[in-house]
Amino acid sequence: MSKTGRVLRIEKTSIHDGEGLRTVVFLKGCPLRCKWCSTPESQRMEIEKRYGKDMTVEEVVKEICKDEIFFFHSGGGVTISGGEVLMQADFAKEILISCMEQRIPTAIETSLYSSYDITD
Ligand code: SF4
């Protein structure tokens, strides 16, 4: 069965989070509270009003795959962001593996604020 995670939102055709046109998957949850945070609605793990929903890996990857043509023509791909990606490391890992199996270039945006067990 496909793993479930908590997603803030999926943003299309971003030009700021890696090479080319990117589809950015913003995950919920971050242990830090940076004053300059550009996505403060991502910090809390809870679903807050319209911020956040639970999705399966399959649902997220299906959404990413809709943009394959843009990745192909721009040299882009998918970026997993947050929040802190490593708060949902298993979920993020499964998304990345599934994308790599479909030859979609991948990246993550992380503070690396996590235990060694997860980053190892
Ligand atoms: S690490 Fe990133 S997501 Fe977390 S609070 Fe700081 S800027 Fe926001």
mmCIF file of C-alpha atoms and ligand atoms in Angstrom:
data_model
loop_
_atom_site.group_PDB
_atom_site.id
_atom_site.type_symbol
_atom_site.label_atom_id
_atom_site.label_comp_id
_atom_site.label_asym_id
_atom_site.label_seq_id
_atom_site.Cartn_x
_atom_site.Cartn_y
_atom_site.Cartn_z
ATOM 1 C CA MET A 1 0.000 0.000 0.000
ATOM 2 C CA SER A 2 1.179 3.505 -0.858
ATOM 3 C CA LYS A 3 2.573 5.488 2.098
ATOM 4 C CA THR A 4 0.646 8.579 3.243
ATOM 5 C CA GLY A 5 2.184 11.935 4.163
ATOM 6 C CA ARG A 6 1.068 15.458 4.946
ATOM 7 C CA VAL A 7 1.435 17.904 2.086
ATOM 8 C CA LEU A 8 1.070 21.671 2.349
ATOM 9 C CA ARG A 9 0.667 22.190 -1.403
ATOM 10 C CA ILE A 10 2.114 21.277 -4.788
ATOM 11 C CA GLU A 11 3.342 24.243 -6.808
ATOM 12 C CA LYS A 12 3.814 24.086 -10.577
ATOM 13 C CA THR A 13 6.385 25.703 -12.901
ATOM 14 C CA SER A 14 8.575 27.158 -10.174
ATOM 15 C CA ILE A 15 11.826 28.744 -11.359
ATOM 16 C CA HIS A 16 13.393 29.294 -7.925
ATOM 17 C CA ASP A 17 13.901 25.806 -6.492
ATOM 18 C CA GLY A 18 16.396 24.132 -8.810
ATOM 19 C CA GLU A 19 17.212 23.921 -12.502
ATOM 20 C CA GLY A 20 14.592 24.496 -15.186
ATOM 21 C CA LEU A 21 10.888 24.470 -14.449
ATOM 22 C CA ARG A 22 10.179 22.651 -11.201
ATOM 23 C CA THR A 23 7.170 21.106 -9.573
ATOM 24 C CA VAL A 24 7.653 21.748 -5.874
ATOM 25 C CA VAL A 25 6.042 19.519 -3.265
ATOM 26 C CA PHE A 26 5.856 21.429 0.016
ATOM 27 C CA LEU A 27 5.553 19.080 2.985
ATOM 28 C CA LYS A 28 4.080 20.035 6.360
ATOM 29 C CA GLY A 29 6.146 20.153 9.525
ATOM 30 C CA CYS A 30 9.357 21.865 10.587
ATOM 31 C CA PRO A 31 10.993 21.850 14.042
ATOM 32 C CA LEU A 32 12.544 25.283 13.419
ATOM 33 C CA ARG A 33 10.819 28.636 13.657
ATOM 34 C CA CYS A 34 12.982 30.920 11.507
ATOM 35 C CA LYS A 35 11.850 34.527 11.598
ATOM 36 C CA TRP A 36 12.511 34.847 7.862
ATOM 37 C CA CYS A 37 10.512 31.731 6.948
ATOM 38 C CA SER A 38 8.804 32.180 3.584
ATOM 39 C CA THR A 39 6.295 29.404 4.320
ATOM 40 C CA PRO A 40 5.308 29.761 8.000
ATOM 41 C CA GLU A 41 2.090 27.885 7.232
ATOM 42 C CA SER A 42 4.302 24.816 6.668
ATOM 43 C CA GLN A 43 5.857 24.796 10.145
ATOM 44 C CA ARG A 44 3.149 23.053 12.166
ATOM 45 C CA MET A 45 2.429 19.401 11.404
ATOM 46 C CA GLU A 46 -1.290 19.849 11.995
ATOM 47 C CA ILE A 47 -3.666 20.678 9.154
ATOM 48 C CA GLU A 48 -4.627 24.321 9.772
ATOM 49 C CA LYS A 49 -7.779 25.567 8.074
ATOM 50 C CA ARG A 50 -6.961 25.256 4.354
ATOM 51 C CA TYR A 51 -3.256 24.590 4.876
ATOM 52 C CA GLY A 52 -2.342 20.961 4.348
ATOM 53 C CA LYS A 53 -3.867 17.657 3.354
ATOM 54 C CA ASP A 54 -2.928 14.002 3.542
ATOM 55 C CA MET A 55 -1.888 12.397 0.263
ATOM 56 C CA THR A 56 -0.462 9.038 -0.729
ATOM 57 C CA VAL A 57 2.879 8.721 -2.530
ATOM 58 C CA GLU A 58 0.938 7.532 -5.566
ATOM 59 C CA GLU A 59 -1.273 10.652 -5.577
ATOM 60 C CA VAL A 60 1.711 12.991 -5.260
ATOM 61 C CA VAL A 61 3.674 11.244 -8.018
ATOM 62 C CA LYS A 62 0.622 11.250 -10.300
ATOM 63 C CA GLU A 63 0.434 15.035 -9.861
ATOM 64 C CA ILE A 64 4.165 15.428 -10.550
ATOM 65 C CA CYS A 65 3.974 13.308 -13.709
ATOM 66 C CA LYS A 66 1.475 15.733 -15.255
ATOM 67 C CA ASP A 67 4.397 18.159 -15.690
ATOM 68 C CA GLU A 68 6.842 15.782 -17.390
ATOM 69 C CA ILE A 69 6.704 17.730 -20.658
ATOM 70 C CA PHE A 70 7.889 20.889 -18.856
ATOM 71 C CA PHE A 71 10.741 18.992 -17.196
ATOM 72 C CA PHE A 72 11.808 17.555 -20.532
ATOM 73 C CA HIS A 73 11.911 20.901 -22.349
ATOM 74 C CA SER A 74 13.421 22.989 -19.545
ATOM 75 C CA GLY A 75 15.795 20.573 -17.830
ATOM 76 C CA GLY A 76 13.642 20.804 -14.723
ATOM 77 C CA GLY A 77 12.195 18.227 -12.377
ATOM 78 C CA VAL A 78 10.676 17.828 -8.951
ATOM 79 C CA THR A 79 11.863 19.481 -5.730
ATOM 80 C CA ILE A 80 10.640 18.261 -2.353
ATOM 81 C CA SER A 81 10.540 21.178 0.062
ATOM 82 C CA GLY A 82 8.803 22.143 3.262
ATOM 83 C CA GLY A 83 8.626 22.655 6.006
ATOM 84 C CA GLU A 84 11.530 20.396 6.745
ATOM 85 C CA VAL A 85 11.541 17.460 4.338
ATOM 86 C CA LEU A 86 13.327 15.199 6.831
ATOM 87 C CA MET A 87 10.366 15.368 9.249
ATOM 88 C CA GLN A 88 8.640 13.058 6.747
ATOM 89 C CA ALA A 89 11.763 11.359 5.455
ATOM 90 C CA ASP A 90 10.186 7.990 4.563
ATOM 91 C CA PHE A 91 7.371 9.647 2.652
ATOM 92 C CA ALA A 92 9.798 11.941 0.789
ATOM 93 C CA LYS A 93 12.112 9.019 0.026
ATOM 94 C CA GLU A 94 9.322 7.014 -1.578
ATOM 95 C CA ILE A 95 8.279 9.983 -3.724
ATOM 96 C CA LEU A 96 11.873 10.505 -4.848
ATOM 97 C CA ILE A 97 12.434 6.826 -5.648
ATOM 98 C CA SER A 98 9.223 6.656 -7.640
ATOM 99 C CA CYS A 99 10.198 9.800 -9.603
ATOM 100 C CA MET A 100 13.707 8.481 -10.267
ATOM 101 C CA GLU A 101 12.213 5.223 -11.576
ATOM 102 C CA GLN A 102 10.353 7.368 -14.098
ATOM 103 C CA ARG A 103 13.523 9.327 -14.958
ATOM 104 C CA ILE A 104 12.239 12.576 -13.459
ATOM 105 C CA PRO A 105 15.153 14.657 -12.081
ATOM 106 C CA THR A 106 14.859 15.156 -8.325
ATOM 107 C CA ALA A 107 16.077 17.546 -5.630
ATOM 108 C CA ILE A 108 15.298 18.281 -2.000
ATOM 109 C CA GLU A 109 15.419 21.555 -0.113
ATOM 110 C CA THR A 110 16.399 20.903 3.493
ATOM 111 C CA SER A 111 17.994 22.515 6.531
ATOM 112 C CA LEU A 112 19.359 19.031 7.442
ATOM 113 C CA TYR A 113 17.994 19.612 10.934
ATOM 114 C CA SER A 114 17.478 15.948 11.769
ATOM 115 C CA SER A 115 19.026 12.976 13.536
ATOM 116 C CA TYR A 116 22.020 11.152 12.045
ATOM 117 C CA ASP A 117 19.857 8.019 11.663
ATOM 118 C CA ILE A 118 17.770 9.813 9.059
ATOM 119 C CA THR A 119 20.497 11.680 7.186
ATOM 120 C CA ASP A 120 22.914 8.719 7.153
HETATM 121 S S1 SF4 B 1 13.882 25.720 8.267
HETATM 122 FE FE1 SF4 B 1 12.799 26.534 6.475
HETATM 123 S S2 SF4 B 1 10.664 25.844 6.706
HETATM 124 FE FE2 SF4 B 1 11.681 25.626 8.697
HETATM 125 S S3 SF4 B 1 11.174 27.536 9.775
HETATM 126 FE FE3 SF4 B 1 13.193 27.799 8.812
HETATM 127 S S4 SF4 B 1 12.765 28.725 6.828
HETATM 128 FE FE4 SF4 B 1 10.817 27.898 7.593
#
